[in-house]
CSV table of C-alpha atoms and ligand atoms in Angstrom, one decimal:
chain,number,residue,atom,x,y,z
W,191,MET,CA,-28.2,96.1,-53.7
W,192,SER,CA,-25.8,94.5,-56.1
W,193,ALA,CA,-23.3,97.4,-55.9
W,194,GLY,CA,-20.0,96.1,-54.5
W,195,LYS,CA,-20.7,92.5,-55.5
W,196,ASN,CA,-18.0,90.6,-57.4
W,197,ILE,CA,-18.2,88.6,-60.6
W,198,LEU,CA,-15.6,86.4,-62.1
W,199,LEU,CA,-16.3,86.7,-65.8
W,200,ILE,CA,-14.9,83.9,-68.1
W,201,ILE,CA,-14.8,84.9,-71.7
W,202,SER,CA,-14.4,81.9,-74.0
W,203,GLY,CA,-14.0,81.8,-77.7
W,204,GLY,CA,-16.8,82.9,-80.0
W,205,ILE,CA,-17.7,85.8,-82.2
W,206,ALA,CA,-20.3,86.9,-79.6
W,207,ALA,CA,-17.5,87.8,-77.2
W,208,TYR,CA,-17.7,91.4,-78.4
W,209,LYS,CA,-21.2,91.6,-76.9
W,210,VAL,CA,-19.7,90.8,-73.5
W,211,LEU,CA,-17.9,94.2,-73.5
W,212,GLU,CA,-21.4,95.7,-73.3
W,213,VAL,CA,-22.3,93.3,-70.5
W,214,ILE,CA,-19.2,94.5,-68.6
W,215,ARG,CA,-20.1,98.2,-69.1
W,216,ARG,CA,-23.6,97.7,-67.8
W,217,LEU,CA,-22.5,95.7,-64.8
W,218,ARG,CA,-19.8,98.3,-64.0
W,219,ASP,CA,-22.5,101.0,-64.2
W,220,ARG,CA,-24.1,99.2,-61.3
W,221,GLU,CA,-20.7,99.3,-59.4
W,222,ILE,CA,-20.4,95.5,-59.7
W,223,ASN,CA,-16.7,94.5,-59.5
W,224,ILE,CA,-15.5,92.3,-62.3
W,225,ARG,CA,-12.4,90.2,-62.6
W,226,ALA,CA,-12.1,88.5,-66.0
W,227,ILE,CA,-10.4,85.4,-67.4
W,228,LEU,CA,-9.9,85.5,-71.1
W,229,THR,CA,-9.3,82.1,-72.7
W,230,LYS,CA,-7.0,81.6,-75.7
W,231,GLY,CA,-10.2,81.3,-77.9
W,232,GLY,CA,-11.7,84.4,-76.3
W,233,GLU,CA,-8.5,86.4,-77.0
W,234,GLN,CA,-9.1,85.8,-80.8
W,235,PHE,CA,-12.3,87.9,-80.6
W,236,VAL,CA,-11.7,90.6,-77.9
W,237,THR,CA,-8.4,92.0,-76.7
W,238,PRO,CA,-7.1,91.8,-73.1
W,239,LEU,CA,-6.7,95.5,-73.3
W,240,SER,CA,-10.3,96.3,-74.0
W,241,VAL,CA,-11.4,93.8,-71.2
W,242,ALA,CA,-9.0,95.4,-68.8
W,243,ALA,CA,-10.0,98.9,-69.6
W,244,LEU,CA,-13.7,98.1,-69.2
W,245,THR,CA,-13.4,96.0,-66.1
W,246,GLU,CA,-10.8,98.4,-64.6
W,247,ASN,CA,-9.0,95.3,-63.5
W,248,LYS,CA,-6.2,93.1,-64.6
W,249,VAL,CA,-7.2,90.4,-67.0
W,250,TYR,CA,-6.1,86.8,-66.1
W,251,GLN,CA,-5.1,84.5,-69.0
W,252,ASP,CA,-2.4,82.1,-67.9
W,253,LEU,CA,-2.7,79.3,-65.4
W,254,PHE,CA,1.0,79.1,-65.0
W,255,SER,CA,1.8,82.8,-64.7
W,256,LEU,CA,3.9,83.1,-61.6
W,257,THR,CA,3.0,86.8,-61.1
W,258,ASP,CA,-0.7,86.1,-61.3
W,259,GLU,CA,-0.3,83.2,-58.8
W,260,ALA,CA,1.6,85.4,-56.4
W,261,GLU,CA,-0.9,88.2,-56.6
W,262,MET,CA,-4.1,86.2,-56.9
W,263,GLY,CA,-4.0,82.4,-57.2
W,264,HIS,CA,-6.5,80.7,-59.4
W,265,ILE,CA,-8.2,79.2,-56.3
W,266,ARG,CA,-8.7,82.6,-54.8
W,267,LEU,CA,-9.9,84.0,-58.1
W,268,SER,CA,-12.6,81.4,-58.2
W,269,ARG,CA,-13.6,81.7,-54.5
W,270,GLU,CA,-13.8,85.5,-54.1
W,271,ALA,CA,-16.6,86.0,-56.5
W,272,ASP,CA,-20.3,86.1,-55.7
W,273,LEU,CA,-21.0,84.6,-59.1
W,274,VAL,CA,-18.9,83.1,-61.9
W,275,LEU,CA,-20.3,84.1,-65.3
W,276,VAL,CA,-19.2,82.3,-68.4
W,277,ALA,CA,-20.1,84.5,-71.4
W,278,PRO,CA,-20.0,83.6,-74.2
W,279,ALA,CA,-19.9,79.9,-73.2
W,280,SER,CA,-18.6,78.0,-76.3
W,281,ALA,CA,-19.5,74.3,-77.0
W,282,ASP,CA,-15.9,73.5,-76.1
W,283,ILE,CA,-15.9,75.1,-72.6
W,284,LEU,CA,-19.3,73.6,-71.8
W,285,ALA,CA,-18.0,70.1,-72.7
W,286,LYS,CA,-14.9,70.7,-70.5
W,287,MET,CA,-17.1,71.9,-67.6
W,288,ALA,CA,-19.4,69.0,-67.9
W,289,THR,CA,-16.5,66.5,-67.8
W,290,GLY,CA,-14.5,68.3,-65.1
W,291,GLN,CA,-11.5,69.1,-67.3
W,292,ALA,CA,-8.9,71.6,-65.9
W,293,GLY,CA,-6.4,72.2,-68.7
W,294,ASP,CA,-6.2,76.0,-68.6
W,295,LEU,CA,-7.0,78.8,-66.2
W,296,ALA,CA,-10.7,79.2,-67.1
W,297,THR,CA,-11.5,75.5,-66.7
W,298,THR,CA,-9.3,75.2,-63.5
W,299,ALA,CA,-11.2,78.1,-61.9
W,300,LEU,CA,-14.5,76.6,-62.9
W,301,LEU,CA,-13.6,73.2,-61.4
W,302,ALA,CA,-12.1,74.8,-58.2
W,303,THR,CA,-15.0,77.2,-57.6
W,304,ASN,CA,-17.5,76.7,-54.8
W,305,LYS,CA,-19.5,79.7,-56.0
W,306,PRO,CA,-22.6,79.7,-58.2
W,307,VAL,CA,-21.9,79.5,-61.9
W,308,MET,CA,-24.0,81.1,-64.7
W,309,ILE,CA,-23.5,80.3,-68.4
W,310,ALA,CA,-24.5,82.2,-71.5
W,311,PRO,CA,-24.0,79.7,-74.4
W,312,ALA,CA,-23.3,80.9,-77.9
W,313,MET,CA,-22.6,78.7,-80.9
W,314,ASN,CA,-23.8,77.5,-84.3
W,315,VAL,CA,-27.3,76.0,-84.3
W,316,GLU,CA,-26.1,72.5,-85.2
W,317,MET,CA,-23.5,72.6,-82.5
W,318,TRP,CA,-26.2,73.7,-80.0
W,319,ASN,CA,-28.6,71.0,-81.1
W,320,HIS,CA,-26.0,68.3,-81.2
W,321,PRO,CA,-26.9,65.5,-78.6
W,322,ALA,CA,-23.4,65.9,-77.1
W,323,THR,CA,-23.9,69.6,-76.3
W,324,GLN,CA,-27.5,68.9,-75.1
W,325,ALA,CA,-26.2,66.2,-72.8
W,326,ASN,CA,-23.5,68.5,-71.5
W,327,ILE,CA,-26.1,71.2,-70.8
W,328,ALA,CA,-28.3,68.7,-68.9
W,329,THR,CA,-25.2,67.6,-66.9
W,330,LEU,CA,-24.3,71.2,-66.0
W,331,GLU,CA,-27.9,72.1,-65.1
W,332,SER,CA,-28.0,69.0,-62.8
W,333,HIS,CA,-24.9,70.5,-61.1
W,334,GLY,CA,-26.9,73.7,-60.4
W,335,VAL,CA,-25.4,75.8,-63.2
W,336,ILE,CA,-27.8,78.6,-64.2
W,337,ARG,CA,-28.3,79.1,-67.9
W,338,VAL,CA,-29.2,82.3,-69.8
W,339,GLY,CA,-30.1,81.7,-73.4
W,340,PRO,CA,-29.2,81.0,-76.1
W,341,SER,CA,-31.8,82.8,-78.2
W,342,ALA,CA,-32.9,82.0,-81.7
W,343,GLY,CA,-32.2,84.2,-84.7
W,344,ASP,CA,-29.6,84.9,-87.4
W,345,LEU,CA,-26.3,83.5,-86.4
W,346,ALA,CA,-22.9,85.0,-87.2
W,347,CYS,CA,-22.1,81.9,-89.2
W,348,GLY,CA,-24.9,82.8,-91.7
W,349,GLU,CA,-27.3,80.1,-90.5
W,350,THR,CA,-30.5,80.7,-88.6
W,351,GLY,CA,-31.7,79.0,-85.4
W,352,SER,CA,-30.9,78.6,-81.7
W,353,GLY,CA,-27.4,79.5,-80.6
W,354,ARG,CA,-27.3,83.3,-80.4
W,355,LEU,CA,-25.8,84.7,-77.3
W,356,ALA,CA,-28.6,86.1,-75.1
W,357,GLU,CA,-28.8,89.9,-75.5
W,358,PRO,CA,-26.5,91.8,-73.1
W,359,ALA,CA,-29.5,93.3,-71.3
W,360,GLU,CA,-30.9,89.8,-70.7
W,361,ILE,CA,-27.6,88.6,-69.3
W,362,VAL,CA,-27.3,91.7,-67.1
W,363,ALA,CA,-30.9,91.2,-65.8
W,364,SER,CA,-30.2,87.6,-64.9
W,365,VAL,CA,-27.0,88.5,-63.1
W,366,LEU,CA,-28.8,91.3,-61.1
W,367,ASP,CA,-31.7,89.0,-60.3
W,368,PHE,CA,-29.3,86.4,-59.0
W,369,LEU,CA,-27.2,88.9,-57.0
W,370,GLU,CA,-30.1,90.7,-55.5
W,371,GLY,CA,-31.7,87.4,-54.4
W,372,GLN,CA,-28.5,86.4,-52.9
W,373,SER,CA,-27.8,89.5,-50.8
W,374,ALA,CA,-31.2,89.2,-49.2
W,375,THR,CA,-30.1,86.0,-47.6
W,376,LYS,CA,-26.6,87.0,-46.4
W,377,PRO,CA,-26.4,87.3,-42.6
W,378,LEU,CA,-24.7,90.7,-42.5
W,379,ALA,CA,-26.6,92.3,-45.4
W,380,GLY,CA,-27.5,95.8,-44.5
W,381,LYS,CA,-24.7,96.1,-41.9
W,382,LYS,CA,-21.9,98.6,-42.3
W,383,ALA,CA,-18.4,97.7,-41.0
W,384,VAL,CA,-15.1,99.6,-40.8
W,385,VAL,CA,-11.9,97.6,-40.3
W,386,THR,CA,-8.4,98.9,-39.7
W,387,SER,CA,-5.4,96.8,-40.8
W,388,GLY,CA,-1.6,96.8,-41.2
W,389,PRO,CA,1.0,99.0,-39.6
W,390,THR,CA,1.2,102.8,-39.7
W,391,HIS,CA,4.3,104.7,-40.9
W,392,GLU,CA,5.3,107.7,-39.0
W,393,PRO,CA,7.7,109.9,-40.9
W,394,ILE,CA,10.9,111.1,-39.3
W,395,ASP,CA,12.0,113.0,-42.4
W,396,PRO,CA,11.1,112.7,-46.1
W,397,VAL,CA,12.9,109.4,-46.4
W,398,ARG,CA,12.7,107.7,-43.0
W,399,TYR,CA,9.9,106.5,-40.9
W,400,ILE,CA,9.0,104.6,-37.7
W,401,ALA,CA,7.0,101.4,-38.4
W,402,ASN,CA,6.4,97.9,-37.1
W,403,ARG,CA,6.3,94.4,-38.5
W,404,SER,CA,2.5,94.1,-39.0
W,405,SER,CA,1.6,92.4,-42.3
W,406,GLY,CA,-2.1,93.3,-42.3
W,407,LYS,CA,-3.0,89.6,-42.9
W,408,GLN,CA,-5.4,89.4,-39.9
W,409,GLY,CA,-7.2,92.7,-40.6
W,410,HIS,CA,-7.5,92.1,-44.3
W,411,ALA,CA,-8.9,88.5,-43.7
W,412,ILE,CA,-11.5,90.0,-41.3
W,413,ALA,CA,-12.6,92.6,-43.9
W,414,GLN,CA,-12.9,89.8,-46.5
W,415,ALA,CA,-14.9,87.6,-44.1
W,416,LEU,CA,-17.3,90.4,-43.2
W,417,ALA,CA,-17.8,91.3,-46.9
W,418,ASN,CA,-18.4,87.7,-47.8
W,419,ALA,CA,-21.1,87.6,-45.1
W,420,GLY,CA,-22.9,90.5,-46.8
W,421,ALA,CA,-21.6,93.5,-44.8
W,422,ASP,CA,-20.7,96.8,-46.6
W,423,VAL,CA,-17.1,97.0,-45.5
W,424,THR,CA,-14.6,99.9,-45.5
W,425,LEU,CA,-11.0,98.8,-44.9
W,426,VAL,CA,-8.7,101.5,-43.7
W,427,SER,CA,-5.2,100.0,-44.3
W,428,GLY,CA,-1.7,101.2,-43.5
W,429,PRO,CA,1.1,100.3,-45.9
W,430,VAL,CA,0.9,96.6,-46.7
W,431,THR,CA,1.9,94.4,-49.7
W,432,LEU,CA,-1.4,92.4,-49.7
W,433,PRO,CA,-3.9,92.5,-52.5
W,434,ASP,CA,-7.1,94.4,-51.7
W,435,PRO,CA,-9.9,92.1,-50.4
W,436,VAL,CA,-12.6,91.7,-53.0
W,437,GLY,CA,-15.9,93.7,-52.7
W,438,VAL,CA,-14.4,95.9,-50.0
W,439,THR,CA,-13.8,99.7,-50.1
W,440,VAL,CA,-10.2,100.2,-49.4
W,441,VAL,CA,-8.8,103.5,-48.0
W,442,ARG,CA,-5.0,103.6,-47.9
W,443,VAL,CA,-3.3,105.7,-45.2
W,444,GLU,CA,0.2,106.1,-43.9
W,445,THR,CA,0.1,107.6,-40.4
W,446,ALA,CA,-2.0,107.0,-37.3
W,447,ARG,CA,-3.6,110.5,-37.6
W,448,ASP,CA,-4.6,109.7,-41.2
W,449,MET,CA,-6.0,106.4,-40.1
W,450,LEU,CA,-8.2,108.0,-37.4
W,451,ALA,CA,-9.5,110.6,-39.9
W,452,ALA,CA,-10.3,107.8,-42.5
W,453,VAL,CA,-12.1,105.8,-39.8
W,454,GLN,CA,-14.1,108.7,-38.6
W,455,ASN,CA,-15.0,109.5,-42.2
W,456,ALA,CA,-16.3,105.9,-42.7
W,457,LEU,CA,-18.7,106.3,-39.7
W,458,PRO,CA,-21.6,105.8,-39.0
W,459,ALA,CA,-21.1,102.0,-38.9
W,460,ASP,CA,-22.6,99.1,-37.1
W,461,ILE,CA,-19.4,97.3,-36.6
W,462,ALA,CA,-15.8,98.5,-36.1
W,463,VAL,CA,-12.8,96.1,-35.9
W,464,CYS,CA,-9.5,97.7,-35.1
W,465,ALA,CA,-6.9,95.2,-36.2
W,466,ALA,CA,-4.2,97.7,-37.2
W,467,ALA,CA,-0.9,97.8,-35.3
W,468,VAL,CA,-1.0,101.5,-35.0
W,469,ALA,CA,2.3,103.1,-34.0
W,470,ASP,CA,1.9,104.5,-30.5
W,471,TRP,CA,4.3,107.4,-31.1
W,472,ARG,CA,5.3,109.7,-34.0
W,473,THR,CA,8.1,112.2,-34.2
W,474,ALA,CA,7.1,115.4,-32.5
W,475,ASP,CA,8.9,117.5,-35.1
W,476,GLU,CA,9.0,115.8,-38.5
W,477,ALA,CA,11.9,117.2,-40.5
W,478,GLY,CA,11.0,118.9,-43.8
W,479,GLN,CA,14.4,117.9,-45.3
W,480,LYS,CA,16.4,114.7,-45.0
W,481,LEU,CA,18.4,114.7,-41.7
W,482,LYS,CA,22.1,114.8,-42.6
W,483,LYS,CA,25.2,113.5,-40.8
W,484,ASP,CA,27.2,116.7,-40.3
W,485,GLY,CA,30.4,115.0,-39.4
W,486,SER,CA,30.3,116.1,-35.8
W,487,GLY,CA,29.3,112.7,-34.5
W,488,ILE,CA,26.2,114.2,-32.9
W,489,ILE,CA,23.3,111.9,-33.3
W,490,PRO,CA,19.9,113.5,-33.9
W,491,ASP,CA,17.7,113.4,-30.8
W,492,LEU,CA,14.3,112.2,-31.9
W,493,LYS,CA,11.5,113.7,-29.9
W,494,LEU,CA,8.3,111.6,-29.9
W,495,ALA,CA,4.7,112.6,-29.4
W,496,GLU,CA,1.8,110.2,-28.6
W,497,ASN,CA,-0.5,109.2,-31.5
W,498,PRO,CA,-4.3,109.3,-31.1
W,499,ASP,CA,-5.7,106.0,-30.0
W,500,ILE,CA,-8.2,105.1,-32.7
W,501,LEU,CA,-9.9,102.2,-30.9
W,502,ALA,CA,-10.4,104.3,-27.7
W,503,THR,CA,-11.5,107.4,-29.7
W,504,ILE,CA,-14.3,105.5,-31.6
W,505,SER,CA,-15.3,103.5,-28.5
W,506,GLN,CA,-15.9,106.7,-26.7
W,507,SER,CA,-17.4,108.7,-29.6
W,508,GLY,CA,-20.9,109.1,-28.2
W,509,ALA,CA,-23.7,109.2,-30.8
W,510,SER,CA,-21.5,108.1,-33.7
W,511,ARG,CA,-20.1,105.0,-31.8
W,512,PRO,CA,-20.6,101.8,-33.8
W,513,GLY,CA,-22.9,99.4,-32.0
W,514,LEU,CA,-20.2,96.8,-31.8
W,515,VAL,CA,-16.6,97.9,-31.3
W,516,ILE,CA,-13.9,95.2,-31.4
W,517,GLY,CA,-10.2,95.7,-30.7
W,518,PHE,CA,-7.1,93.5,-30.5
W,519,ALA,CA,-4.6,93.2,-27.7
W,520,ALA,CA,-1.1,92.4,-28.8
W,521,GLU,CA,0.6,91.1,-25.7
W,522,THR,CA,3.8,89.3,-24.9
W,523,GLU,CA,2.9,88.2,-21.3
W,524,LYS,CA,-0.1,87.8,-19.1
W,525,VAL,CA,-2.1,87.9,-22.3
W,526,THR,CA,-5.7,87.7,-21.1
W,527,GLU,CA,-5.1,89.8,-17.9
W,528,HIS,CA,-3.6,92.7,-19.9
W,529,ALA,CA,-6.2,92.3,-22.6
W,530,ARG,CA,-9.1,92.5,-20.0
W,531,ALA,CA,-7.6,95.7,-18.6
W,532,LYS,CA,-7.1,97.1,-22.1
W,533,ARG,CA,-10.8,96.4,-22.9
W,534,ALA,CA,-11.9,98.4,-19.9
W,535,ARG,CA,-9.4,101.2,-20.5
W,536,LYS,CA,-10.4,101.7,-24.1
W,537,GLY,CA,-14.1,101.1,-23.7
W,538,CYS,CA,-14.6,98.7,-26.6
W,539,ASP,CA,-17.0,95.8,-26.5
W,540,TRP,CA,-14.8,92.9,-27.3
W,541,ILE,CA,-11.0,92.4,-27.3
W,542,LEU,CA,-9.3,89.6,-29.2
W,543,ALA,CA,-6.2,88.9,-27.2
W,544,ASN,CA,-3.2,87.4,-29.0
W,545,ASP,CA,0.2,86.5,-27.9
W,546,VAL,CA,2.8,88.2,-30.1
W,547,ALA,CA,5.9,87.1,-28.2
W,548,PRO,CA,8.7,86.5,-30.9
W,549,ASP,CA,8.6,82.7,-30.5
W,550,THR,CA,4.9,82.6,-31.5
W,551,GLY,CA,5.5,84.0,-35.0
W,552,THR,CA,2.1,85.7,-34.8
W,553,PHE,CA,3.3,89.2,-35.8
W,554,GLY,CA,3.7,89.1,-39.6
W,555,GLY,CA,3.0,85.3,-39.7
W,556,ASP,CA,0.1,83.3,-41.2
W,557,LEU,CA,-1.2,81.8,-38.0
W,558,ASN,CA,-2.9,83.2,-34.9
W,559,GLU,CA,-4.4,82.0,-31.6
W,560,VAL,CA,-6.9,84.2,-29.9
W,561,PHE,CA,-8.9,84.6,-26.7
W,562,LEU,CA,-12.1,86.5,-27.2
W,563,ILE,CA,-12.8,88.7,-24.2
W,564,SER,CA,-16.4,90.0,-24.3
W,565,GLY,CA,-17.0,90.8,-20.7
W,566,ASP,CA,-15.5,91.1,-17.2
W,567,ASP,CA,-16.0,87.5,-16.4
W,568,ALA,CA,-12.8,85.5,-17.1
W,569,GLY,CA,-15.0,82.3,-17.3
W,570,ALA,CA,-16.7,83.6,-20.4
W,571,ASP,CA,-13.6,84.0,-22.4
W,572,GLU,CA,-13.6,82.0,-25.7
W,573,HIS,CA,-10.4,80.3,-26.9
W,574,TRP,CA,-9.8,79.9,-30.6
W,575,SER,CA,-6.9,77.5,-31.1
W,576,ARG,CA,-3.9,78.2,-33.3
W,577,GLN,CA,-5.1,78.3,-36.9
W,578,SER,CA,-4.8,80.4,-40.1
W,579,LYS,CA,-5.6,84.1,-39.8
W,580,THR,CA,-8.4,83.4,-42.3
W,581,GLY,CA,-9.8,80.8,-39.9
W,582,ILE,CA,-9.7,83.3,-37.0
W,583,ALA,CA,-11.4,85.9,-39.3
W,584,GLY,CA,-14.2,83.3,-40.0
W,585,ALA,CA,-14.6,82.6,-36.3
W,586,LEU,CA,-14.9,86.3,-35.5
W,587,CYS,CA,-17.4,86.8,-38.3
W,588,ALA,CA,-19.5,83.9,-37.1
W,589,ARG,CA,-19.5,85.4,-33.6
W,590,ILE,CA,-20.5,88.8,-35.0
W,591,ILE,CA,-23.4,87.2,-36.9
W,592,LYS,CA,-24.5,85.5,-33.7
W,593,HIS,CA,-24.3,88.8,-31.9
W,594,PHE,CA,-26.7,90.5,-34.4
W,595,SER,CA,-29.1,87.6,-34.7
T,716,CTP,N1,-5.0,100.9,-31.3
T,716,CTP,C1,-5.5,102.0,-31.9
T,716,CTP,N2,-4.7,103.2,-31.9
T,716,CTP,C2,-3.6,103.3,-31.3
T,716,CTP,C3,-3.0,102.1,-30.7
T,716,CTP,C4,-3.8,101.0,-30.7
T,716,CTP,O1,-6.5,101.9,-32.5
T,716,CTP,N3,-2.9,104.4,-31.3
T,716,CTP,C5,-5.8,99.7,-31.2
T,716,CTP,C6,-5.2,98.5,-32.0
T,716,CTP,O2,-5.7,98.5,-33.3
T,716,CTP,C7,-5.8,97.4,-31.2
T,716,CTP,C8,-5.8,97.9,-29.8
T,716,CTP,O3,-5.8,99.3,-29.9
T,716,CTP,O4,-7.1,97.0,-31.6
T,716,CTP,C9,-4.7,97.5,-28.9
T,716,CTP,O5,-3.5,97.7,-29.5
T,716,CTP,P1,-2.2,97.2,-28.7
T,716,CTP,O6,-1.0,97.5,-29.6
T,716,CTP,O7,-2.3,95.9,-28.2
T,716,CTP,O8,-2.2,98.1,-27.4
T,716,CTP,P2,-1.7,99.6,-27.1
T,716,CTP,O9,-3.0,100.5,-27.1
T,716,CTP,O10,-0.7,100.0,-28.1
T,716,CTP,O11,-1.2,99.5,-25.7
T,716,CTP,P3,0.2,98.8,-25.1
T,716,CTP,O12,1.3,99.2,-26.1
T,716,CTP,O13,0.4,99.5,-23.8
T,716,CTP,O14,0.0,97.4,-25.0
């Protein structure tokens, strides 16, 4: 039940950091995804390379790294986890957390997160017993922070007492308890969804292709929203430059035919959302070698063939048809009228109609405005005003949750 969940692991400074490598391994064995932030102190005890190798992910270290911000900003890093785990949590990071400091990537992510936080403190016994640390722990617990350990025993500093990092098995058990309790309450837990996103590329020859301006932003945001709501999501994506949504199985494809095969492979599913801007045509005779200008001035005559319609195919797929099939209608005029006809023609349940006329900036942009058409009656259309594509994804997800409840 915890497979596919996401943890943001913050490794702060302390000799016990080496034990966290074992925690990572055990969580990865359970197919839990881990993104790690390594503090400057943490880096003294474990290397970024070992953390990256074990998490199978990039390790984040620098608040002001432009590359990291472009790929995955610190806000997103802190928001896309089901749980933020601080292990080992040093006296220093606990003090910073308790007083809301944000001087580096780890503390900024901790202050910015709206997700549950678990700490596994580790430090010298006197540091642990110090009234300042105890007051910080009391403050953090009053904020809802979950604590694992520390345990008592021999400490790395040679002293004995409370302050030992909880054993890896105990930390892993606490994480699993938490995640399993959490998934039971998510509204789409147990539901499987397949989402298509992005453009398709249809090759003309080995170096040229037919494509469109789709960015994949809307489809990727929908996949993320469904995963956040507890669904088991497969995202079939054409070529895009976006990062993968967290906690989602991503299948990358190029052509419409590959996209159809990947979608069919992901069935059965309860929900299908076709947000991809699939190329309607491909070249009928893809050239095996690069087409050359031969100097005669004769321009190659591209013959086109129609691509399979993925939305129509799965809407009409009989026994393997998902219970709820949702498509988009990209229109430049008579938006709801064309979309209603498209819904009937393709046989899907709902159509999200959007205006993609060039002056709207919808295609490839960050904003969208949608009419949800869920039946033949125009009076029942819902209008979702112009907002971020993430906002539209959230509205669709809420509507899907309502449909199943
Ligand atoms: N779609 C699909 N496979 C295709 C073409 C479209 O799955 N080969 C899906 C899109 O993902 C979208 C819906 O069908 O959910 C409508 O796409 P749209 O581009 O609006 O319509 P078309 O089917 O291409 O029709 P037209 O070009 O005539 O508007």
